[in-house]
Amino acid sequence: MKVIHAKDYNDMSRKAANIISAQVILKPNSVLGLATGTTPIGAYHQLIDWFKKGDIDFSQVSTYNLDEYRGLSHDDPQSYHHFMRENFFDHININVANTHVPDGSNPNAEEACSEYDKIVAAAGYPDLQLLGIGNNGHIGFNEPDDHFSKGTHCVNLTESTIQANSRLFDRIEDVPRQAYTMGVQTIMYARMILVIASGAAKAQAVHDMCAGPVTPSCPASILQLHTNCVVVADEEALALL
């Protein structure tokens, strides 16, 4: 696990975008695993800026997002389908048919998760998987547990995750209580993993991910076992390392 020190959120975003852009420039038909939430927005906006300047071409790229809330339609403003269009896809030259997000609108969890596993496997798994990290050490929506998950599955979100995500909703009651998420094993199949973290609230999780024991009580800790994992975090997030 390689840890790259960033000065602040903007510096973290630029450094992460540099790594992602290098992947796409070196392999124009890259398979990218993407994340949502507030942390990657700066990196996405930097990539958009470079695209507009002609520095990067996404026309051959395919993407596979980590997760989606269960019960939200693709057009719901709080869905991750909508998030990715608003913050990234609508501003670059990616073929929308090559963008994939779990189908949260499908009430049949087993079917939705099985279908997503099939398309991710058919793509050969990501060349680069972008991850944020939750305050409790979750990656994707893989919450602390007594075991590491395998494929895409339906999860009950913890109260801490619901609280953290409530900032994006009008009321905490509106935050979905379940989500479909790629499993930890699927994430580990990526050839490179890029984790980004910013802010003091992430410091304990970043410490446990990088230096704590490998345990499903901190799902991100398994990344210590990946052969090509890079962490880009700012000073506050690295305070305990």
PDB file of C-alpha atoms in Angstrom:
ATOM      1  CA  MET A   1       0.000   0.000   0.000  1.00  0.00           C
ATOM      2  CA  LYS A   2       1.438   3.330  -1.123  1.00  0.00           C
ATOM      3  CA  VAL A   3       0.337   6.486   0.719  1.00  0.00           C
ATOM      4  CA  ILE A   4       0.556   9.852  -1.065  1.00  0.00           C
ATOM      5  CA  HIS A   5       0.394  12.955   1.104  1.00  0.00           C
ATOM      6  CA  ALA A   6      -1.782  15.835  -0.126  1.00  0.00           C
ATOM      7  CA  LYS A   7      -1.886  19.297   1.390  1.00  0.00           C
ATOM      8  CA  ASP A   8      -5.654  19.755   1.325  1.00  0.00           C
ATOM      9  CA  TYR A   9      -8.826  18.642  -0.475  1.00  0.00           C
ATOM     10  CA  ASN A  10      -7.964  20.437  -3.705  1.00  0.00           C
ATOM     11  CA  ASP A  11      -4.472  18.974  -3.761  1.00  0.00           C
ATOM     12  CA  MET A  12      -5.890  15.503  -3.051  1.00  0.00           C
ATOM     13  CA  SER A  13      -8.365  15.921  -5.911  1.00  0.00           C
ATOM     14  CA  ARG A  14      -5.652  16.955  -8.385  1.00  0.00           C
ATOM     15  CA  LYS A  15      -3.346  14.110  -7.381  1.00  0.00           C
ATOM     16  CA  ALA A  16      -6.172  11.567  -7.699  1.00  0.00           C
ATOM     17  CA  ALA A  17      -7.229  12.994 -11.068  1.00  0.00           C
ATOM     18  CA  ASN A  18      -3.619  12.732 -12.261  1.00  0.00           C
ATOM     19  CA  ILE A  19      -3.592   9.004 -11.500  1.00  0.00           C
ATOM     20  CA  ILE A  20      -6.946   8.426 -13.209  1.00  0.00           C
ATOM     21  CA  SER A  21      -5.975  10.467 -16.272  1.00  0.00           C
ATOM     22  CA  ALA A  22      -2.679   8.598 -16.593  1.00  0.00           C
ATOM     23  CA  GLN A  23      -4.612   5.317 -16.618  1.00  0.00           C
ATOM     24  CA  VAL A  24      -6.906   6.534 -19.418  1.00  0.00           C
ATOM     25  CA  ILE A  25      -4.084   8.083 -21.474  1.00  0.00           C
ATOM     26  CA  LEU A  26      -1.995   4.908 -21.283  1.00  0.00           C
ATOM     27  CA  LYS A  27      -4.996   2.664 -21.989  1.00  0.00           C
ATOM     28  CA  PRO A  28      -7.749   4.572 -23.844  1.00  0.00           C
ATOM     29  CA  ASN A  29     -10.265   1.724 -23.453  1.00  0.00           C
ATOM     30  CA  SER A  30      -9.754   1.482 -19.693  1.00  0.00           C
ATOM     31  CA  VAL A  31     -12.371  -0.048 -17.432  1.00  0.00           C
ATOM     32  CA  LEU A  32     -12.840   2.335 -14.504  1.00  0.00           C
ATOM     33  CA  GLY A  33     -14.580   1.518 -11.234  1.00  0.00           C
ATOM     34  CA  LEU A  34     -16.074   4.745  -9.901  1.00  0.00           C
ATOM     35  CA  ALA A  35     -17.329   6.043  -6.572  1.00  0.00           C
ATOM     36  CA  THR A  36     -19.895   8.597  -5.447  1.00  0.00           C
ATOM     37  CA  GLY A  37     -20.181  10.861  -2.413  1.00  0.00           C
ATOM     38  CA  THR A  38     -18.646  14.281  -1.867  1.00  0.00           C
ATOM     39  CA  THR A  39     -15.001  13.148  -1.743  1.00  0.00           C
ATOM     40  CA  PRO A  40     -14.507  12.314  -5.457  1.00  0.00           C
ATOM     41  CA  ILE A  41     -16.338  15.385  -6.805  1.00  0.00           C
ATOM     42  CA  GLY A  42     -13.153  17.476  -6.915  1.00  0.00           C
ATOM     43  CA  ALA A  43     -11.321  14.778  -8.873  1.00  0.00           C
ATOM     44  CA  TYR A  44     -14.216  14.471 -11.330  1.00  0.00           C
ATOM     45  CA  HIS A  45     -14.283  18.231 -11.873  1.00  0.00           C
ATOM     46  CA  GLN A  46     -10.526  18.271 -12.484  1.00  0.00           C
ATOM     47  CA  LEU A  47     -10.909  15.511 -15.075  1.00  0.00           C
ATOM     48  CA  ILE A  48     -13.701  17.518 -16.729  1.00  0.00           C
ATOM     49  CA  ASP A  49     -11.405  20.559 -16.944  1.00  0.00           C
ATOM     50  CA  TRP A  50      -8.653  18.500 -18.579  1.00  0.00           C
ATOM     51  CA  PHE A  51     -11.158  16.987 -21.006  1.00  0.00           C
ATOM     52  CA  LYS A  52     -12.355  20.443 -22.048  1.00  0.00           C
ATOM     53  CA  LYS A  53      -8.728  21.428 -22.685  1.00  0.00           C
ATOM     54  CA  GLY A  54      -8.286  18.386 -24.911  1.00  0.00           C
ATOM     55  CA  ASP A  55      -5.888  16.613 -22.572  1.00  0.00           C
ATOM     56  CA  ILE A  56      -7.935  13.451 -22.038  1.00  0.00           C
ATOM     57  CA  ASP A  57     -10.366  11.406 -24.132  1.00  0.00           C
ATOM     58  CA  PHE A  58     -13.065   9.241 -22.537  1.00  0.00           C
ATOM     59  CA  SER A  59     -14.681   8.005 -25.759  1.00  0.00           C
ATOM     60  CA  GLN A  60     -13.469   4.414 -25.342  1.00  0.00           C
ATOM     61  CA  VAL A  61     -13.714   4.218 -21.538  1.00  0.00           C
ATOM     62  CA  SER A  62     -16.271   2.048 -19.746  1.00  0.00           C
ATOM     63  CA  THR A  63     -17.264   2.593 -16.127  1.00  0.00           C
ATOM     64  CA  TYR A  64     -18.792   0.516 -13.336  1.00  0.00           C
ATOM     65  CA  ASN A  65     -19.975   2.250 -10.189  1.00  0.00           C
ATOM     66  CA  LEU A  66     -19.677   0.703  -6.768  1.00  0.00           C
ATOM     67  CA  ASP A  67     -23.196   1.098  -5.484  1.00  0.00           C
ATOM     68  CA  GLU A  68     -26.701   2.515  -5.640  1.00  0.00           C
ATOM     69  CA  TYR A  69     -29.491   3.134  -3.156  1.00  0.00           C
ATOM     70  CA  ARG A  70     -32.219   0.526  -3.248  1.00  0.00           C
ATOM     71  CA  GLY A  71     -35.631   1.881  -4.193  1.00  0.00           C
ATOM     72  CA  LEU A  72     -34.576   4.980  -6.149  1.00  0.00           C
ATOM     73  CA  SER A  73     -35.325   5.384  -9.847  1.00  0.00           C
ATOM     74  CA  HIS A  74     -32.484   6.274 -12.211  1.00  0.00           C
ATOM     75  CA  ASP A  75     -33.870   9.805 -12.560  1.00  0.00           C
ATOM     76  CA  ASP A  76     -34.274  10.436  -8.844  1.00  0.00           C
ATOM     77  CA  PRO A  77     -32.091  13.474  -7.958  1.00  0.00           C
ATOM     78  CA  GLN A  78     -30.669  11.497  -5.007  1.00  0.00           C
ATOM     79  CA  SER A  79     -29.774   8.416  -7.042  1.00  0.00           C
ATOM     80  CA  TYR A  80     -26.191   7.666  -7.936  1.00  0.00           C
ATOM     81  CA  HIS A  81     -27.227   7.366 -11.595  1.00  0.00           C
ATOM     82  CA  HIS A  82     -28.190  11.043 -11.393  1.00  0.00           C
ATOM     83  CA  PHE A  83     -25.108  11.951  -9.334  1.00  0.00           C
ATOM     84  CA  MET A  84     -22.720  10.522 -11.910  1.00  0.00           C
ATOM     85  CA  ARG A  85     -24.440  12.281 -14.806  1.00  0.00           C
ATOM     86  CA  GLU A  86     -24.533  15.603 -12.980  1.00  0.00           C
ATOM     87  CA  ASN A  87     -20.965  15.516 -11.682  1.00  0.00           C
ATOM     88  CA  PHE A  88     -19.128  13.706 -14.451  1.00  0.00           C
ATOM     89  CA  PHE A  89     -20.719  11.853 -17.367  1.00  0.00           C
ATOM     90  CA  ASP A  90     -22.716  14.783 -18.835  1.00  0.00           C
ATOM     91  CA  HIS A  91     -19.546  16.870 -19.092  1.00  0.00           C
ATOM     92  CA  ILE A  92     -17.202  14.470 -20.922  1.00  0.00           C
ATOM     93  CA  ASN A  93     -17.328  12.489 -24.173  1.00  0.00           C
ATOM     94  CA  ILE A  94     -18.033   9.107 -22.612  1.00  0.00           C
ATOM     95  CA  ASN A  95     -20.539   6.826 -24.356  1.00  0.00           C
ATOM     96  CA  VAL A  96     -23.455   6.652 -21.903  1.00  0.00           C
ATOM     97  CA  ALA A  97     -24.074   3.049 -22.998  1.00  0.00           C
ATOM     98  CA  ASN A  98     -20.669   2.227 -21.510  1.00  0.00           C
ATOM     99  CA  THR A  99     -21.551   3.602 -18.054  1.00  0.00           C
ATOM    100  CA  HIS A 100     -22.978   1.207 -15.492  1.00  0.00           C
ATOM    101  CA  VAL A 101     -24.513   1.649 -12.035  1.00  0.00           C
ATOM    102  CA  PRO A 102     -26.361  -1.038 -10.031  1.00  0.00           C
ATOM    103  CA  ASP A 103     -30.096  -0.966 -10.734  1.00  0.00           C
ATOM    104  CA  GLY A 104     -31.550   0.370  -7.495  1.00  0.00           C
ATOM    105  CA  SER A 105     -34.973   0.615  -9.143  1.00  0.00           C
ATOM    106  CA  ASN A 106     -35.195  -3.191  -9.327  1.00  0.00           C
ATOM    107  CA  PRO A 107     -36.945  -4.353  -6.124  1.00  0.00           C
ATOM    108  CA  ASN A 108     -35.661  -7.892  -6.665  1.00  0.00           C
ATOM    109  CA  ALA A 109     -32.336  -7.660  -4.818  1.00  0.00           C
ATOM    110  CA  GLU A 110     -31.078 -11.083  -5.844  1.00  0.00           C
ATOM    111  CA  GLU A 111     -31.747 -10.408  -9.517  1.00  0.00           C
ATOM    112  CA  ALA A 112     -30.302  -6.873  -9.496  1.00  0.00           C
ATOM    113  CA  CYS A 113     -27.115  -7.961  -7.744  1.00  0.00           C
ATOM    114  CA  SER A 114     -26.608 -11.089  -9.841  1.00  0.00           C
ATOM    115  CA  GLU A 115     -27.009  -9.127 -13.077  1.00  0.00           C
ATOM    116  CA  TYR A 116     -24.496  -6.507 -11.964  1.00  0.00           C
ATOM    117  CA  ASP A 117     -21.937  -9.164 -11.028  1.00  0.00           C
ATOM    118  CA  LYS A 118     -22.294 -10.638 -14.510  1.00  0.00           C
ATOM    119  CA  ILE A 119     -21.626  -7.386 -16.355  1.00  0.00           C
ATOM    120  CA  VAL A 120     -18.662  -6.447 -14.151  1.00  0.00           C
ATOM    121  CA  ALA A 121     -17.140  -9.903 -14.670  1.00  0.00           C
ATOM    122  CA  ALA A 122     -17.798  -9.725 -18.430  1.00  0.00           C
ATOM    123  CA  ALA A 123     -15.852  -6.447 -18.528  1.00  0.00           C
ATOM    124  CA  GLY A 124     -12.855  -8.189 -16.951  1.00  0.00           C
ATOM    125  CA  TYR A 125     -13.076  -6.113 -13.730  1.00  0.00           C
ATOM    126  CA  PRO A 126     -11.714  -2.566 -13.407  1.00  0.00           C
ATOM    127  CA  ASP A 127      -8.239  -1.560 -14.466  1.00  0.00           C
ATOM    128  CA  LEU A 128      -8.544   1.119 -11.783  1.00  0.00           C
ATOM    129  CA  GLN A 129     -11.069   1.159  -8.939  1.00  0.00           C
ATOM    130  CA  LEU A 130     -11.663   4.518  -7.240  1.00  0.00           C
ATOM    131  CA  LEU A 131     -12.764   4.306  -3.602  1.00  0.00           C
ATOM    132  CA  GLY A 132     -13.692   6.685  -0.847  1.00  0.00           C
ATOM    133  CA  ILE A 133     -13.700   5.486   2.747  1.00  0.00           C
ATOM    134  CA  GLY A 134     -16.475   5.891   5.284  1.00  0.00           C
ATOM    135  CA  ASN A 135     -15.950   7.189   8.810  1.00  0.00           C
ATOM    136  CA  ASN A 136     -16.480   3.603   9.989  1.00  0.00           C
ATOM    137  CA  GLY A 137     -14.061   2.138   7.444  1.00  0.00           C
ATOM    138  CA  HIS A 138     -16.641   1.054   4.887  1.00  0.00           C
ATOM    139  CA  ILE A 139     -15.764   0.838   1.185  1.00  0.00           C
ATOM    140  CA  GLY A 140     -18.609   1.019  -1.266  1.00  0.00           C
ATOM    141  CA  PHE A 141     -21.493   0.296   1.086  1.00  0.00           C
ATOM    142  CA  ASN A 142     -19.700  -2.678   2.642  1.00  0.00           C
ATOM    143  CA  GLU A 143     -20.312  -1.910   6.299  1.00  0.00           C
ATOM    144  CA  PRO A 144     -18.342  -3.311   9.264  1.00  0.00           C
ATOM    145  CA  ASP A 145     -19.292  -6.968   9.687  1.00  0.00           C
ATOM    146  CA  ASP A 146     -18.012 -10.317  10.951  1.00  0.00           C
ATOM    147  CA  HIS A 147     -16.930 -11.373   7.442  1.00  0.00           C
ATOM    148  CA  PHE A 148     -15.780  -9.865   4.154  1.00  0.00           C
ATOM    149  CA  SER A 149     -18.452  -9.856   1.452  1.00  0.00           C
ATOM    150  CA  LYS A 150     -17.981 -11.420  -1.974  1.00  0.00           C
ATOM    151  CA  GLY A 151     -20.198 -10.312  -4.858  1.00  0.00           C
ATOM    152  CA  THR A 152     -22.736  -7.536  -5.263  1.00  0.00           C
ATOM    153  CA  HIS A 153     -25.335  -7.688  -2.510  1.00  0.00           C
ATOM    154  CA  CYS A 154     -28.033  -5.744  -0.678  1.00  0.00           C
ATOM    155  CA  VAL A 155     -26.929  -4.119   2.570  1.00  0.00           C
ATOM    156  CA  ASN A 156     -28.706  -2.486   5.471  1.00  0.00           C
ATOM    157  CA  LEU A 157     -26.972   0.837   6.016  1.00  0.00           C
ATOM    158  CA  THR A 158     -25.654   1.560   9.494  1.00  0.00           C
ATOM    159  CA  GLU A 159     -26.889   4.542  11.469  1.00  0.00           C
ATOM    160  CA  SER A 160     -23.493   6.261  11.100  1.00  0.00           C
ATOM    161  CA  THR A 161     -23.652   5.923   7.311  1.00  0.00           C
ATOM    162  CA  ILE A 162     -27.237   7.204   7.234  1.00  0.00           C
ATOM    163  CA  GLN A 163     -26.194  10.186   9.354  1.00  0.00           C
ATOM    164  CA  ALA A 164     -23.176  10.888   7.120  1.00  0.00           C
ATOM    165  CA  ASN A 165     -25.267  10.737   3.938  1.00  0.00           C
ATOM    166  CA  SER A 166     -28.133  12.803   5.332  1.00  0.00           C
ATOM    167  CA  ARG A 167     -26.289  16.005   4.360  1.00  0.00           C
ATOM    168  CA  LEU A 168     -27.274  15.236   0.767  1.00  0.00           C
ATOM    169  CA  PHE A 169     -30.998  14.911   1.555  1.00  0.00           C
ATOM    170  CA  ASP A 170     -33.599  17.424   2.723  1.00  0.00           C
ATOM    171  CA  ARG A 171     -34.442  15.255   5.741  1.00  0.00           C
ATOM    172  CA  ILE A 172     -32.703  12.333   7.372  1.00  0.00           C
ATOM    173  CA  GLU A 173     -35.979  10.403   7.009  1.00  0.00           C
ATOM    174  CA  ASP A 174     -35.481  10.574   3.234  1.00  0.00           C
ATOM    175  CA  VAL A 175     -32.164   8.692   3.298  1.00  0.00           C
ATOM    176  CA  PRO A 176     -32.699   5.135   1.975  1.00  0.00           C
ATOM    177  CA  ARG A 177     -31.978   2.411   4.517  1.00  0.00           C
ATOM    178  CA  GLN A 178     -30.667  -0.131   1.989  1.00  0.00           C
ATOM    179  CA  ALA A 179     -28.307  -0.146  -0.965  1.00  0.00           C
ATOM    180  CA  TYR A 180     -26.873  -2.504  -3.574  1.00  0.00           C
ATOM    181  CA  THR A 181     -23.087  -2.584  -3.457  1.00  0.00           C
ATOM    182  CA  MET A 182     -20.177  -4.380  -5.061  1.00  0.00           C
ATOM    183  CA  GLY A 183     -18.709  -6.856  -2.632  1.00  0.00           C
ATOM    184  CA  VAL A 184     -15.224  -6.627  -1.148  1.00  0.00           C
ATOM    185  CA  GLN A 185     -14.021  -9.585  -3.210  1.00  0.00           C
ATOM    186  CA  THR A 186     -15.174  -7.897  -6.420  1.00  0.00           C
ATOM    187  CA  ILE A 187     -13.372  -4.690  -5.425  1.00  0.00           C
ATOM    188  CA  MET A 188     -10.186  -6.659  -4.785  1.00  0.00           C
ATOM    189  CA  TYR A 189     -10.273  -8.026  -8.358  1.00  0.00           C
ATOM    190  CA  ALA A 190      -9.405  -4.544  -9.690  1.00  0.00           C
ATOM    191  CA  ARG A 191      -5.870  -4.339 -11.033  1.00  0.00           C
ATOM    192  CA  MET A 192      -5.278  -1.030  -9.242  1.00  0.00           C
ATOM    193  CA  ILE A 193      -7.167   0.517  -6.336  1.00  0.00           C
ATOM    194  CA  LEU A 194      -7.088   4.258  -5.638  1.00  0.00           C
ATOM    195  CA  VAL A 195      -8.430   5.364  -2.262  1.00  0.00           C
ATOM    196  CA  ILE A 196      -9.043   9.051  -1.558  1.00  0.00           C
ATOM    197  CA  ALA A 197      -9.736  10.602   1.833  1.00  0.00           C
ATOM    198  CA  SER A 198     -10.073  14.137   3.145  1.00  0.00           C
ATOM    199  CA  GLY A 199     -10.775  15.706   6.527  1.00  0.00           C
ATOM    200  CA  ALA A 200     -10.266  14.967  10.194  1.00  0.00           C
ATOM    201  CA  ALA A 201     -13.408  12.819  10.366  1.00  0.00           C
ATOM    202  CA  LYS A 202     -11.645  10.214   8.208  1.00  0.00           C
ATOM    203  CA  ALA A 203      -8.410  10.095  10.222  1.00  0.00           C
ATOM    204  CA  GLN A 204      -9.254   7.046  12.353  1.00  0.00           C
ATOM    205  CA  ALA A 205     -10.598   5.105   9.379  1.00  0.00           C
ATOM    206  CA  VAL A 206      -7.495   5.916   7.320  1.00  0.00           C
ATOM    207  CA  HIS A 207      -5.257   4.800  10.181  1.00  0.00           C
ATOM    208  CA  ASP A 208      -7.165   1.538  10.589  1.00  0.00           C
ATOM    209  CA  MET A 209      -7.147   0.935   6.837  1.00  0.00           C
ATOM    210  CA  CYS A 210      -3.386   1.405   6.520  1.00  0.00           C
ATOM    211  CA  ALA A 211      -1.979   0.325   9.869  1.00  0.00           C
ATOM    212  CA  GLY A 212      -4.626  -1.603  11.766  1.00  0.00           C
ATOM    213  CA  PRO A 213      -5.272  -5.329  11.706  1.00  0.00           C
ATOM    214  CA  VAL A 214      -6.974  -6.790   8.626  1.00  0.00           C
ATOM    215  CA  THR A 215     -10.480  -7.342   9.909  1.00  0.00           C
ATOM    216  CA  PRO A 216     -14.031  -7.135   8.504  1.00  0.00           C
ATOM    217  CA  SER A 217     -14.840  -4.743  11.355  1.00  0.00           C
ATOM    218  CA  CYS A 218     -12.902  -2.263   9.175  1.00  0.00           C
ATOM    219  CA  PRO A 219     -13.664  -3.428   5.624  1.00  0.00           C
ATOM    220  CA  ALA A 220     -11.052  -1.092   4.106  1.00  0.00           C
ATOM    221  CA  SER A 221      -8.280  -2.860   6.024  1.00  0.00           C
ATOM    222  CA  ILE A 222      -8.324  -5.697   3.478  1.00  0.00           C
ATOM    223  CA  LEU A 223      -6.766  -3.284   0.990  1.00  0.00           C
ATOM    224  CA  GLN A 224      -3.465  -3.900   2.788  1.00  0.00           C
ATOM    225  CA  LEU A 225      -3.464  -7.246   0.959  1.00  0.00           C
ATOM    226  CA  HIS A 226      -3.923  -5.767  -2.520  1.00  0.00           C
ATOM    227  CA  THR A 227      -0.803  -5.757  -4.672  1.00  0.00           C
ATOM    228  CA  ASN A 228      -1.402  -2.291  -6.151  1.00  0.00           C
ATOM    229  CA  CYS A 229      -3.293   0.000  -3.767  1.00  0.00           C
ATOM    230  CA  VAL A 230      -2.585   3.740  -3.639  1.00  0.00           C
ATOM    231  CA  VAL A 231      -4.011   6.023  -0.951  1.00  0.00           C
ATOM    232  CA  VAL A 232      -4.174   9.778  -1.602  1.00  0.00           C
ATOM    233  CA  ALA A 233      -5.188  11.688   1.532  1.00  0.00           C
ATOM    234  CA  ASP A 234      -4.837  15.179   2.883  1.00  0.00           C
ATOM    235  CA  GLU A 235      -3.070  16.263   6.066  1.00  0.00           C
ATOM    236  CA  GLU A 236      -6.138  16.036   8.288  1.00  0.00           C
ATOM    237  CA  ALA A 237      -7.033  12.549   7.083  1.00  0.00           C
ATOM    238  CA  LEU A 238      -3.427  11.387   7.634  1.00  0.00           C
ATOM    239  CA  ALA A 239      -3.133  12.941  11.091  1.00  0.00           C
ATOM    240  CA  LEU A 240      -3.040   9.600  12.942  1.00  0.00           C
ATOM    241  CA  LEU A 241      -0.514   7.912  10.652  1.00  0.00           C
TER     242      LEU A 241
END
